[in-house]
mmCIF file of C-alpha atoms in Angstrom:
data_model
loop_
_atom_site.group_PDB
_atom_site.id
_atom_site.type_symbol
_atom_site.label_atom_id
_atom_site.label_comp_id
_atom_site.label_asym_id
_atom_site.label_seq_id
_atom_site.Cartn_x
_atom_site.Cartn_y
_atom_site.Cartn_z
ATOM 1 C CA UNK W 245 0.000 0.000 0.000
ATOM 2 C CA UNK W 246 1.069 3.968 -0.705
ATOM 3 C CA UNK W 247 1.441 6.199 2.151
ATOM 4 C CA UNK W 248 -0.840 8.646 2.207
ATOM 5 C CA UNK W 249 -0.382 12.132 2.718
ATOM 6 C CA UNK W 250 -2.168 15.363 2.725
ATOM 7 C CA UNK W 251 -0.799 18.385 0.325
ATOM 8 C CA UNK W 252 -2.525 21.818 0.805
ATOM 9 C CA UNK W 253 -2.133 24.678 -1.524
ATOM 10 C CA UNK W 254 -3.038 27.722 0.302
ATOM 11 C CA UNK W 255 -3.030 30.929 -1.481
ATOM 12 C CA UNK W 256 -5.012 34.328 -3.210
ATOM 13 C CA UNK W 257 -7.558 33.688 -5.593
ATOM 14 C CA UNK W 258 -6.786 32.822 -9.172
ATOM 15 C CA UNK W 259 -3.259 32.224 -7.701
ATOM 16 C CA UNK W 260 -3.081 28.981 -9.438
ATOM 17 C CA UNK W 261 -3.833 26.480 -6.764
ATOM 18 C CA UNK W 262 -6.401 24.137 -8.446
ATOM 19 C CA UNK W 263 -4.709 24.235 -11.398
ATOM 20 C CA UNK W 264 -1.400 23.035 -10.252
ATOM 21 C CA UNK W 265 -3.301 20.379 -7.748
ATOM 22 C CA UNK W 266 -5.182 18.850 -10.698
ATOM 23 C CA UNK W 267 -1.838 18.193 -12.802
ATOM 24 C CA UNK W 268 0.159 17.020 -9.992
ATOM 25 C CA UNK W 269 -3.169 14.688 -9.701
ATOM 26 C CA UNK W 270 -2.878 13.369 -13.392
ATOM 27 C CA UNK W 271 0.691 12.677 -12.851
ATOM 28 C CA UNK W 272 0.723 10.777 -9.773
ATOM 29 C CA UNK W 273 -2.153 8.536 -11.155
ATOM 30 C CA UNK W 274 0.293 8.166 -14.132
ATOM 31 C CA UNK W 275 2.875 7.344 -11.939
ATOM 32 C CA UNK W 276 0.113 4.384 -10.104
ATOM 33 C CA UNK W 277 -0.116 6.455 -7.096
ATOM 34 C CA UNK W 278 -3.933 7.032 -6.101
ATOM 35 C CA UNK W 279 -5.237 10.924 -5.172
ATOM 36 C CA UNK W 280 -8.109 12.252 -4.659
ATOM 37 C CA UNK W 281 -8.378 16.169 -5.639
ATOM 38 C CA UNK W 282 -10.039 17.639 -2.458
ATOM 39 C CA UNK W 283 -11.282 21.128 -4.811
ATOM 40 C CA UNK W 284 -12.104 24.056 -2.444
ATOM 41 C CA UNK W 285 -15.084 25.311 -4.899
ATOM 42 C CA UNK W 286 -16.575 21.607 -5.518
ATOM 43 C CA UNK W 287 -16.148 21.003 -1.345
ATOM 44 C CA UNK W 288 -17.928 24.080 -0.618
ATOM 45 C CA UNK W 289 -20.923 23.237 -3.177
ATOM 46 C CA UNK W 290 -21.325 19.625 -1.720
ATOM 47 C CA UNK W 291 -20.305 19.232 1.571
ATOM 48 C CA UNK W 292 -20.152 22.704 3.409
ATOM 49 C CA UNK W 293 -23.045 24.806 1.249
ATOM 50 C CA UNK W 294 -24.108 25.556 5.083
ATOM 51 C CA UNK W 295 -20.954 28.084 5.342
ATOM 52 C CA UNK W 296 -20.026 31.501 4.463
ATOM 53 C CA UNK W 297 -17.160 33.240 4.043
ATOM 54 C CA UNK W 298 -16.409 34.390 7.552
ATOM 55 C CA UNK W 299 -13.472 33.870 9.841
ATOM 56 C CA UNK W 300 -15.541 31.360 11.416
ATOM 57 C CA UNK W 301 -17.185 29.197 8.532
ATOM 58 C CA UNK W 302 -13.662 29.374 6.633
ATOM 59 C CA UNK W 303 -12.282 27.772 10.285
ATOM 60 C CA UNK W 304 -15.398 25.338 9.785
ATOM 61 C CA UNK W 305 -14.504 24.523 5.983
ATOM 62 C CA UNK W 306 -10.991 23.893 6.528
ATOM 63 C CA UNK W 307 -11.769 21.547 9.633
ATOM 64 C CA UNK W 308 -13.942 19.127 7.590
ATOM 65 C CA UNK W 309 -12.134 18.921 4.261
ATOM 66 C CA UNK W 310 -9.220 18.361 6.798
ATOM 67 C CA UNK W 311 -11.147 15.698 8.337
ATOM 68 C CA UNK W 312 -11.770 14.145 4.936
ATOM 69 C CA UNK W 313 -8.469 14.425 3.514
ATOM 70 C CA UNK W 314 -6.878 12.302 6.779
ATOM 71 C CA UNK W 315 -9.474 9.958 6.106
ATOM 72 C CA UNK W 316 -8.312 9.597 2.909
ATOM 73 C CA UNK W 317 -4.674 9.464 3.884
ATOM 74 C CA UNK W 318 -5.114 6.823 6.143
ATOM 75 C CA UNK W 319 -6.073 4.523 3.518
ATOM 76 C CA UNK W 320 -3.047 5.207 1.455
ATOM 77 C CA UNK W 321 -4.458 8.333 -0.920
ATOM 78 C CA UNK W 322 -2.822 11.470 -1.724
ATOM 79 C CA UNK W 323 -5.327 13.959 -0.839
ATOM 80 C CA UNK W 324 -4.874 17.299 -2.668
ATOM 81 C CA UNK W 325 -6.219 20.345 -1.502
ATOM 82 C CA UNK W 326 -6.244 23.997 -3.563
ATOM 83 C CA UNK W 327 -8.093 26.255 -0.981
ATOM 84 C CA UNK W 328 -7.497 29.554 -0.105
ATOM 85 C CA UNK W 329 -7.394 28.777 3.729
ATOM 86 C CA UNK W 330 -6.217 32.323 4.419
ATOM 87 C CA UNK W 331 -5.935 31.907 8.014
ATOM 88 C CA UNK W 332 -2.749 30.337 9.907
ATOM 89 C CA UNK W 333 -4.392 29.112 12.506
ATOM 90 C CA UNK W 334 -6.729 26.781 11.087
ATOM 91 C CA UNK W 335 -3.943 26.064 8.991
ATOM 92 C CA UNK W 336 -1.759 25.137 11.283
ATOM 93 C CA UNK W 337 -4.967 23.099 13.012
ATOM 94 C CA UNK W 338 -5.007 21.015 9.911
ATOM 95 C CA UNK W 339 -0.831 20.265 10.520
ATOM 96 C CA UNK W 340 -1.815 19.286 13.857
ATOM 97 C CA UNK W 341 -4.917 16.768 12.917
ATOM 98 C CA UNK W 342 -2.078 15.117 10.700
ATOM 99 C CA UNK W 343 0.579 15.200 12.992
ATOM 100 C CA UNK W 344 -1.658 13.675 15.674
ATOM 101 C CA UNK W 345 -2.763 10.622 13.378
ATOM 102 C CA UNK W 346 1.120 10.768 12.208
ATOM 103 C CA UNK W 347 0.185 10.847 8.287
ATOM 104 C CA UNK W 348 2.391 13.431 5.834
ATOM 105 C CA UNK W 349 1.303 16.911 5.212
ATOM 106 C CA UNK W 350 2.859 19.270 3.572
ATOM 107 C CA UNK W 351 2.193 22.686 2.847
ATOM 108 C CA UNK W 352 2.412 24.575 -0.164
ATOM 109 C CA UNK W 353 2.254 28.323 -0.939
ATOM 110 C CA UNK W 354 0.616 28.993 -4.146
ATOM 111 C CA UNK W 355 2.070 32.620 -4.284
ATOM 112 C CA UNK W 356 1.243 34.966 -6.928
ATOM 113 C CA UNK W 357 1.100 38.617 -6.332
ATOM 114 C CA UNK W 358 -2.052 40.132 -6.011
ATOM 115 C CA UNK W 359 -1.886 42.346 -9.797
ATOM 116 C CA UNK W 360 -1.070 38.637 -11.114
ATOM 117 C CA UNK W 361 -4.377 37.068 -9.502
ATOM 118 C CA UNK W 362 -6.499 40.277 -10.477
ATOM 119 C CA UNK W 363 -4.982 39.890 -14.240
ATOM 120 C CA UNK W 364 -5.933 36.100 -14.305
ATOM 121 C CA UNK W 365 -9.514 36.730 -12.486
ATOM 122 C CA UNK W 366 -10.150 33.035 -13.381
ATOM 123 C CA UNK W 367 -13.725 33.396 -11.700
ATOM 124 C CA UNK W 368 -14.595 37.003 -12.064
ATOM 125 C CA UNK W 369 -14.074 37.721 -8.338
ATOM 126 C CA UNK W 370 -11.678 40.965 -8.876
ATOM 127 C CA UNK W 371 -14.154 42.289 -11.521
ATOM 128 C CA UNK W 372 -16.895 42.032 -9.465
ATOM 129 C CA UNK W 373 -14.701 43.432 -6.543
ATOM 130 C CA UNK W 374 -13.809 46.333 -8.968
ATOM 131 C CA UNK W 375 -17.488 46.984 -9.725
ATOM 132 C CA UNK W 376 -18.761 46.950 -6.008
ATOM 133 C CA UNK W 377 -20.876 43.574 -6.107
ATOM 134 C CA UNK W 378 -18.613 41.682 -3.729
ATOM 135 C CA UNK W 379 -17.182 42.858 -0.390
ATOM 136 C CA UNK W 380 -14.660 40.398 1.507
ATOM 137 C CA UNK W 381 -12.214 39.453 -0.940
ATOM 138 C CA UNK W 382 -9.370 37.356 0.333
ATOM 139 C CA UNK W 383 -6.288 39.591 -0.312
ATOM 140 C CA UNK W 384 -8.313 42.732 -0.931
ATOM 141 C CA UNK W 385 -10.499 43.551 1.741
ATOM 142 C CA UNK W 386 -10.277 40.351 3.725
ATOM 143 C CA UNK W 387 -7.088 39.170 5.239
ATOM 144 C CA UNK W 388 -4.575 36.181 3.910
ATOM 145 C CA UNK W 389 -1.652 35.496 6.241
ATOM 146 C CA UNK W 390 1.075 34.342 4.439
ATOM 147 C CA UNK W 391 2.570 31.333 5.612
ATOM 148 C CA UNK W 392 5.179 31.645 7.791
ATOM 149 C CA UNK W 393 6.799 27.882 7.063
ATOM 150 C CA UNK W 394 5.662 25.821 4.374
ATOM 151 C CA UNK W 395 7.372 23.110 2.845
ATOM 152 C CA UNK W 396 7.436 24.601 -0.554
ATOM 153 C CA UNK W 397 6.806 28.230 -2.541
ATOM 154 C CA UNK W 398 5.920 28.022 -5.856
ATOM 155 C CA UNK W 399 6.069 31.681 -7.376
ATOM 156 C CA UNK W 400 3.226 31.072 -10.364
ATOM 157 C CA UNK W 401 3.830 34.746 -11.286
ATOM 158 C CA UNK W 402 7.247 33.778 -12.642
ATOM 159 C CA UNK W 403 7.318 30.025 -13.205
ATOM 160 C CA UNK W 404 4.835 28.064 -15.360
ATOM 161 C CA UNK W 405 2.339 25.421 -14.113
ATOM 162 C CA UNK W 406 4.696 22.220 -15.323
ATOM 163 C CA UNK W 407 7.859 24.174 -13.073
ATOM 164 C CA UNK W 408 5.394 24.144 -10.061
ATOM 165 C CA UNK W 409 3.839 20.898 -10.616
ATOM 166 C CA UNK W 410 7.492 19.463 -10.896
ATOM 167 C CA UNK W 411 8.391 20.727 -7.809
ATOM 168 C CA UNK W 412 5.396 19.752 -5.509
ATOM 169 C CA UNK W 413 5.918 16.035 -7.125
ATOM 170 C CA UNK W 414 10.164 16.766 -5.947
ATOM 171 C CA UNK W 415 8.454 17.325 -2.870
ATOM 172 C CA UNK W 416 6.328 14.528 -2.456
ATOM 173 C CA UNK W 417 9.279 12.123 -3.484
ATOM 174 C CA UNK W 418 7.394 10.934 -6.165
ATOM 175 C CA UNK W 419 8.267 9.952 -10.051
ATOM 176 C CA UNK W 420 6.613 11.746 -12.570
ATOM 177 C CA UNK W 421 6.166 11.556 -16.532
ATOM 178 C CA UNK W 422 7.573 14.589 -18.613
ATOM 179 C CA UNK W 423 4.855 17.235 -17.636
ATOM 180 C CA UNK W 424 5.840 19.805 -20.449
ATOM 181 C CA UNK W 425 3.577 17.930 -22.832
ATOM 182 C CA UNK W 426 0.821 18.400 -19.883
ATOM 183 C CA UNK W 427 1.145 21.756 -18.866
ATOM 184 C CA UNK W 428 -1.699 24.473 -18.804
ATOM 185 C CA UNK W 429 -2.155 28.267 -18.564
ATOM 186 C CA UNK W 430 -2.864 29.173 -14.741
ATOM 187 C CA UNK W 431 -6.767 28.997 -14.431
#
């Protein structure tokens, strides 16, 4: 059986987190190794639709797609999960779950400047931002706390989606199939 692990990529909107998550996916099912992507925007449609966007529901959020992603670890899955998780805290909760169950986790920093995100506006959150029909915008006019140690950076402002991909599966130890014939525009 695999070990399972966890890998979150925390970071701004439109930063590049699902992107990179979903070809690191396709290569380590290439590579025989079972994942499961853990998407923050499909988790919060099907299993939290009860939450919000506050400090609290994003605390809630975080807790139960950690809970599932353990879960899944345990039974020898990669678990990879692009959310935002702007908070350290709950961040660092989601460490400690792991930790406590001893299963990998690793944290990675999706980090793309803010004029970056805004140019890529993969949903339309900056432009709707811009025009005043959202309030509470994660690196705008709601907080994101950097990470203060993470296992890895990946600067998607200056190095394409195969670079970053590459270096999450360095990370991860694991062997990988020549991604340049994969590789996507951030989305």
């Amino acid at each position: 059986m695999f070990d399972g692990m966890t890998v979150l990529f925390t970071g701004l909107p439109s930063s590049g987190k699902s992107t990179i998550a979903g070809l690191v996916g396709q290569e380590l099912r290439r590579a025989g190794r079972p994942n499961q992507l853990l998407d923050g925007d499909v988790v919060r449609r099907d299993l939290c639709s009860d939450l919000g966007f506050s400090a609290v529901d994003r605390q809630e959020n975080l807790r139960r797609v950690g809970f599932v992603a353990a879960m899944l670890a345990r039974h020898g899955v990669v678990a990879l999960v692009p959310m935002i998780a702007p908070y350290r805290a709950d961040r660092s909760a989601l460490r400690a779950r792991h930790a406590s169950q001893d299963l990998r986790y690793y944290e990675v920093h999706v980090a793309a400047p803010l004029e970056v995100c805004t140019m890529r506006d993969v949903k339309g959150l900056y432009r709707e931002y811009a025009l005043g029909k959202l309030t509470g915008l994660t690196g705008v006019d709601d907080p994101y706390e950097v990470p203060e140690s993470p296992e890895l950076v990946l600067a998607t402002g200056e190095e394409t989606i195969a670079a970053c991909a590459r270096s999450v599966l360095d990370l991860l130890g694991a062997t990988a199939v020549d991604l340049s014939a994969n590789s996507r525009e951030h989305g």
